[in-house]
Amino acid sequence: MAGASSAIRIPIRVRPGASRTRVGGSYDGRLVVAVAARAVDGAATEAALAACAAAFGVRRRHVTLVSGPTSRDKVIAVDGAPVELADRLATLLVTPGE
């Protein structure tokens, strides 16, 4: 990635048990992450982190859970170029289910 790299925090809303995994749209100001995995033994959380990594174009290891391991409302940190990540987040928030 070009430029400085640092993490930005993003509030997300996980919707487990979806027909397909998708990232996009907003719910109460949070980025919606729908995942096919069920909310059992952290499977939905892990699937959400992987989906966010793909949506932001970073490796999975660059996305970490900050809070909400057992809640649908979570906060994640995405490590990368802050301007590019913020631009991508703005696009995802207004684009339902990419």
Tab-separated table of N, CA and C in Angstrom:
chain	number	residue	atom	x	y	z
A	1	MET	N	0.838	-1.179	0.000
A	1	MET	CA	0.000	0.000	0.000
A	1	MET	C	0.880	1.239	0.000
A	2	ALA	N	0.405	2.212	-0.704
A	2	ALA	CA	1.158	3.458	-0.765
A	2	ALA	C	0.840	4.321	0.444
A	3	GLY	N	1.766	5.117	0.871
A	3	GLY	CA	1.541	6.043	1.967
A	3	GLY	C	1.685	5.398	3.324
A	4	ALA	N	1.389	6.184	4.339
A	4	ALA	CA	1.503	5.707	5.715
A	4	ALA	C	0.426	4.668	5.999
A	5	SER	N	0.743	3.789	6.915
A	5	SER	CA	-0.178	2.738	7.275
A	5	SER	C	-0.517	2.850	8.751
A	6	SER	N	-1.808	2.868	9.043
A	6	SER	CA	-2.263	2.850	10.421
A	6	SER	C	-3.678	2.286	10.434
A	7	ALA	N	-4.138	1.898	11.606
A	7	ALA	CA	-5.448	1.266	11.713
A	7	ALA	C	-6.548	2.298	11.901
A	8	ILE	N	-7.683	2.038	11.262
A	8	ILE	CA	-8.879	2.821	11.536
A	8	ILE	C	-9.888	1.881	12.177
A	9	ARG	N	-10.687	2.429	13.076
A	9	ARG	CA	-11.704	1.630	13.759
A	9	ARG	C	-13.036	1.817	13.042
A	10	ILE	N	-13.724	0.696	12.846
A	10	ILE	CA	-14.979	0.712	12.109
A	10	ILE	C	-16.033	-0.062	12.899
A	11	PRO	N	-17.152	0.580	13.222
A	11	PRO	CA	-18.239	-0.163	13.869
A	11	PRO	C	-18.998	-0.973	12.816
A	12	ILE	N	-19.257	-2.240	13.110
A	12	ILE	CA	-19.971	-3.098	12.170
A	12	ILE	C	-21.172	-3.745	12.862
A	13	ARG	N	-22.136	-4.159	12.046
A	13	ARG	CA	-23.293	-4.916	12.517
A	13	ARG	C	-23.273	-6.237	11.758
A	14	VAL	N	-23.099	-7.339	12.472
A	14	VAL	CA	-23.015	-8.654	11.838
A	14	VAL	C	-24.402	-9.275	11.767
A	15	ARG	N	-24.733	-9.803	10.599
A	15	ARG	CA	-25.989	-10.523	10.402
A	15	ARG	C	-25.651	-11.968	10.040
A	16	PRO	N	-25.591	-12.843	11.042
A	16	PRO	CA	-25.251	-14.246	10.782
A	16	PRO	C	-26.404	-14.986	10.115
A	17	GLY	N	-26.078	-16.089	9.443
A	17	GLY	CA	-27.090	-16.935	8.823
A	17	GLY	C	-27.671	-16.383	7.542
A	18	ALA	N	-26.971	-15.487	6.888
A	18	ALA	CA	-27.441	-14.910	5.623
A	18	ALA	C	-27.306	-15.940	4.504
A	19	SER	N	-28.024	-15.729	3.421
A	19	SER	CA	-27.941	-16.659	2.293
A	19	SER	C	-26.585	-16.602	1.607
A	20	ARG	N	-25.936	-15.434	1.689
A	20	ARG	CA	-24.583	-15.303	1.146
A	20	ARG	C	-23.848	-14.225	1.930
A	21	THR	N	-22.534	-14.268	1.870
A	21	THR	CA	-21.719	-13.292	2.578
A	21	THR	C	-21.614	-12.034	1.741
A	22	ARG	N	-21.877	-10.876	2.374
A	22	ARG	CA	-21.774	-9.592	1.673
A	22	ARG	C	-21.518	-8.477	2.679
A	23	VAL	N	-20.871	-7.436	2.220
A	23	VAL	CA	-20.540	-6.289	3.056
A	23	VAL	C	-21.074	-5.052	2.360
A	24	GLY	N	-21.892	-4.295	3.073
A	24	GLY	CA	-22.414	-3.065	2.493
A	24	GLY	C	-23.704	-2.641	3.144
A	25	GLY	N	-23.974	-1.347	3.076
A	25	GLY	CA	-25.150	-0.777	3.697
A	25	GLY	C	-24.842	-0.357	5.117
A	26	SER	N	-25.821	0.268	5.742
A	26	SER	CA	-25.601	0.695	7.113
A	26	SER	C	-26.813	0.368	7.974
A	27	TYR	N	-26.557	0.166	9.237
A	27	TYR	CA	-27.585	-0.074	10.231
A	27	TYR	C	-27.189	0.737	11.457
A	28	ASP	N	-27.961	1.758	11.769
A	28	ASP	CA	-27.693	2.606	12.928
A	28	ASP	C	-26.255	3.151	12.912
A	29	GLY	N	-25.777	3.530	11.717
A	29	GLY	CA	-24.442	4.100	11.580
A	29	GLY	C	-23.310	3.088	11.519
A	30	ARG	N	-23.655	1.806	11.497
A	30	ARG	CA	-22.647	0.736	11.450
A	30	ARG	C	-22.638	0.084	10.067
A	31	LEU	N	-21.477	-0.346	9.631
A	31	LEU	CA	-21.347	-1.078	8.379
A	31	LEU	C	-21.964	-2.459	8.555
A	32	VAL	N	-22.853	-2.863	7.650
A	32	VAL	CA	-23.517	-4.162	7.739
A	32	VAL	C	-22.646	-5.228	7.073
A	33	VAL	N	-22.431	-6.319	7.817
A	33	VAL	CA	-21.668	-7.458	7.310
A	33	VAL	C	-22.545	-8.695	7.476
A	34	ALA	N	-23.108	-9.177	6.370
A	34	ALA	CA	-23.941	-10.378	6.397
A	34	ALA	C	-23.055	-11.576	6.082
A	35	VAL	N	-23.150	-12.602	6.908
A	35	VAL	CA	-22.327	-13.795	6.704
A	35	VAL	C	-23.204	-15.040	6.739
A	36	ALA	N	-22.822	-16.037	5.972
A	36	ALA	CA	-23.566	-17.292	5.931
A	36	ALA	C	-23.365	-18.105	7.212
A	37	ALA	N	-22.246	-17.921	7.863
A	37	ALA	CA	-21.938	-18.678	9.081
A	37	ALA	C	-22.935	-18.352	10.187
A	38	ARG	N	-23.205	-19.340	10.997
A	38	ARG	CA	-24.084	-19.161	12.160
A	38	ARG	C	-23.291	-18.598	13.328
A	39	ALA	N	-24.010	-18.009	14.272
A	39	ALA	CA	-23.381	-17.416	15.453
A	39	ALA	C	-23.110	-18.494	16.499
A	40	VAL	N	-22.218	-19.418	16.157
A	40	VAL	CA	-21.870	-20.524	17.052
A	40	VAL	C	-20.349	-20.602	17.150
A	41	ASP	N	-19.838	-20.578	18.371
A	41	ASP	CA	-18.400	-20.728	18.621
A	41	ASP	C	-17.541	-19.736	17.841
A	42	GLY	N	-18.031	-18.534	17.641
A	42	GLY	CA	-17.244	-17.496	16.985
A	42	GLY	C	-17.152	-17.614	15.475
A	43	ALA	N	-17.904	-18.534	14.887
A	43	ALA	CA	-17.826	-18.734	13.434
A	43	ALA	C	-18.287	-17.493	12.671
A	44	ALA	N	-19.370	-16.860	13.117
A	44	ALA	CA	-19.871	-15.676	12.430
A	44	ALA	C	-18.886	-14.507	12.573
A	45	THR	N	-18.270	-14.384	13.724
A	45	THR	CA	-17.293	-13.313	13.934
A	45	THR	C	-16.101	-13.496	13.005
A	46	GLU	N	-15.581	-14.701	12.933
A	46	GLU	CA	-14.436	-14.967	12.060
A	46	GLU	C	-14.802	-14.729	10.599
A	47	ALA	N	-15.991	-15.163	10.204
A	47	ALA	CA	-16.446	-14.947	8.825
A	47	ALA	C	-16.600	-13.454	8.533
A	48	ALA	N	-17.079	-12.695	9.518
A	48	ALA	CA	-17.237	-11.244	9.339
A	48	ALA	C	-15.890	-10.560	9.178
A	49	LEU	N	-14.910	-10.973	9.964
A	49	LEU	CA	-13.573	-10.384	9.847
A	49	LEU	C	-12.964	-10.685	8.481
A	50	ALA	N	-13.150	-11.913	8.014
A	50	ALA	CA	-12.625	-12.291	6.691
A	50	ALA	C	-13.339	-11.519	5.585
A	51	ALA	N	-14.652	-11.350	5.719
A	51	ALA	CA	-15.414	-10.602	4.714
A	51	ALA	C	-14.991	-9.134	4.683
A	52	CYS	N	-14.753	-8.560	5.848
A	52	CYS	CA	-14.292	-7.168	5.899
A	52	CYS	C	-12.919	-7.015	5.268
A	53	ALA	N	-12.047	-7.970	5.514
A	53	ALA	CA	-10.714	-7.930	4.898
A	53	ALA	C	-10.841	-7.914	3.382
A	54	ALA	N	-11.685	-8.790	2.854
A	54	ALA	CA	-11.881	-8.844	1.405
A	54	ALA	C	-12.488	-7.540	0.885
A	55	ALA	N	-13.463	-7.013	1.600
A	55	ALA	CA	-14.134	-5.784	1.162
A	55	ALA	C	-13.200	-4.580	1.153
A	56	PHE	N	-12.262	-4.551	2.095
A	56	PHE	CA	-11.328	-3.426	2.175
A	56	PHE	C	-10.036	-3.684	1.401
A	57	GLY	N	-9.911	-4.870	0.818
A	57	GLY	CA	-8.739	-5.175	0.000
A	57	GLY	C	-7.460	-5.339	0.799
A	58	VAL	N	-7.584	-5.873	2.018
A	58	VAL	CA	-6.412	-6.127	2.851
A	58	VAL	C	-6.389	-7.608	3.239
A	59	ARG	N	-5.268	-8.051	3.744
A	59	ARG	CA	-5.178	-9.434	4.213
A	59	ARG	C	-5.930	-9.587	5.524
A	60	ARG	N	-6.391	-10.785	5.783
A	60	ARG	CA	-7.165	-11.056	6.991
A	60	ARG	C	-6.416	-10.632	8.259
A	61	ARG	N	-5.107	-10.805	8.274
A	61	ARG	CA	-4.334	-10.465	9.473
A	61	ARG	C	-4.321	-8.965	9.763
A	62	HIS	N	-4.754	-8.147	8.808
A	62	HIS	CA	-4.810	-6.697	8.995
A	62	HIS	C	-6.155	-6.226	9.562
A	63	VAL	N	-7.047	-7.179	9.842
A	63	VAL	CA	-8.351	-6.856	10.419
A	63	VAL	C	-8.437	-7.545	11.775
A	64	THR	N	-8.641	-6.753	12.831
A	64	THR	CA	-8.722	-7.315	14.177
A	64	THR	C	-10.000	-6.866	14.868
A	65	LEU	N	-10.462	-7.699	15.775
A	65	LEU	CA	-11.643	-7.393	16.564
A	65	LEU	C	-11.235	-6.539	17.755
A	66	VAL	N	-11.872	-5.387	17.917
A	66	VAL	CA	-11.572	-4.490	19.030
A	66	VAL	C	-12.552	-4.742	20.175
A	67	SER	N	-13.837	-4.875	19.835
A	67	SER	CA	-14.837	-5.135	20.870
A	67	SER	C	-16.041	-5.851	20.286
A	68	GLY	N	-16.794	-6.527	21.173
A	68	GLY	CA	-18.028	-7.193	20.785
A	68	GLY	C	-17.902	-8.620	20.312
A	69	PRO	N	-17.054	-9.442	20.946
A	69	PRO	CA	-16.874	-10.810	20.448
A	69	PRO	C	-18.149	-11.661	20.435
A	70	THR	N	-19.107	-11.377	21.309
A	70	THR	CA	-20.334	-12.176	21.338
A	70	THR	C	-21.566	-11.362	20.955
A	71	SER	N	-21.378	-10.151	20.478
A	71	SER	CA	-22.479	-9.265	20.107
A	71	SER	C	-22.573	-9.139	18.591
A	72	ARG	N	-23.747	-8.801	18.103
A	72	ARG	CA	-23.874	-8.512	16.672
A	72	ARG	C	-23.214	-7.178	16.333
A	73	ASP	N	-23.189	-6.280	17.311
A	73	ASP	CA	-22.514	-4.993	17.125
A	73	ASP	C	-21.072	-5.123	17.586
A	74	LYS	N	-20.150	-4.887	16.669
A	74	LYS	CA	-18.732	-5.053	16.948
A	74	LYS	C	-17.966	-3.822	16.485
A	75	VAL	N	-16.749	-3.697	16.939
A	75	VAL	CA	-15.833	-2.679	16.422
A	75	VAL	C	-14.596	-3.430	15.957
A	76	ILE	N	-14.194	-3.144	14.723
A	76	ILE	CA	-12.993	-3.772	14.173
A	76	ILE	C	-11.962	-2.692	13.892
A	77	ALA	N	-10.710	-3.105	13.807
A	77	ALA	CA	-9.629	-2.218	13.386
A	77	ALA	C	-9.086	-2.776	12.079
A	78	VAL	N	-8.965	-1.912	11.083
A	78	VAL	CA	-8.420	-2.309	9.782
A	78	VAL	C	-7.138	-1.538	9.574
A	79	ASP	N	-6.049	-2.265	9.367
A	79	ASP	CA	-4.743	-1.656	9.184
A	79	ASP	C	-4.491	-1.429	7.699
A	80	GLY	N	-4.138	-0.210	7.357
A	80	GLY	CA	-3.862	0.119	5.961
A	80	GLY	C	-3.735	1.625	5.802
A	81	ALA	N	-3.816	2.077	4.565
A	81	ALA	CA	-3.733	3.511	4.270
A	81	ALA	C	-5.055	4.165	4.681
A	82	PRO	N	-5.037	5.043	5.688
A	82	PRO	CA	-6.276	5.603	6.238
A	82	PRO	C	-7.180	6.286	5.211
A	83	VAL	N	-6.613	7.044	4.283
A	83	VAL	CA	-7.436	7.748	3.300
A	83	VAL	C	-8.150	6.751	2.392
A	84	GLU	N	-7.425	5.743	1.924
A	84	GLU	CA	-8.023	4.733	1.051
A	84	GLU	C	-9.089	3.934	1.790
A	85	LEU	N	-8.814	3.584	3.052
A	85	LEU	CA	-9.786	2.828	3.845
A	85	LEU	C	-11.042	3.659	4.096
A	86	ALA	N	-10.874	4.943	4.399
A	86	ALA	CA	-12.019	5.818	4.643
A	86	ALA	C	-12.869	5.978	3.387
A	87	ASP	N	-12.226	6.091	2.234
A	87	ASP	CA	-12.953	6.188	0.969
A	87	ASP	C	-13.752	4.916	0.704
A	88	ARG	N	-13.118	3.782	0.936
A	88	ARG	CA	-13.790	2.497	0.719
A	88	ARG	C	-14.961	2.336	1.691
A	89	LEU	N	-14.776	2.743	2.950
A	89	LEU	CA	-15.840	2.661	3.942
A	89	LEU	C	-17.033	3.512	3.512
A	90	ALA	N	-16.773	4.717	3.050
A	90	ALA	CA	-17.855	5.607	2.602
A	90	ALA	C	-18.652	4.957	1.473
A	91	THR	N	-17.962	4.300	0.555
A	91	THR	CA	-18.632	3.612	-0.549
A	91	THR	C	-19.461	2.443	-0.037
A	92	LEU	N	-18.890	1.648	0.843
A	92	LEU	CA	-19.593	0.475	1.381
A	92	LEU	C	-20.839	0.869	2.170
A	93	LEU	N	-20.773	1.951	2.915
A	93	LEU	CA	-21.919	2.366	3.738
A	93	LEU	C	-23.144	2.720	2.904
A	94	VAL	N	-22.942	3.200	1.683
A	94	VAL	CA	-24.079	3.581	0.839
A	94	VAL	C	-24.425	2.540	-0.213
A	95	THR	N	-23.639	1.469	-0.291
A	95	THR	CA	-23.861	0.420	-1.281
A	95	THR	C	-24.313	-0.850	-0.566
A	96	PRO	N	-25.595	-1.189	-0.662
A	96	PRO	CA	-26.043	-2.384	0.036
A	96	PRO	C	-25.457	-3.665	-0.552
A	97	GLY	N	-24.863	-4.454	0.317
A	97	GLY	CA	-24.401	-5.795	0.000
A	97	GLY	C	-23.518	-6.014	-1.191
A	98	GLU	N	-22.326	-5.446	-1.179
A	98	GLU	CA	-21.349	-5.706	-2.252
A	98	GLU	C	-20.692	-7.026	-2.097
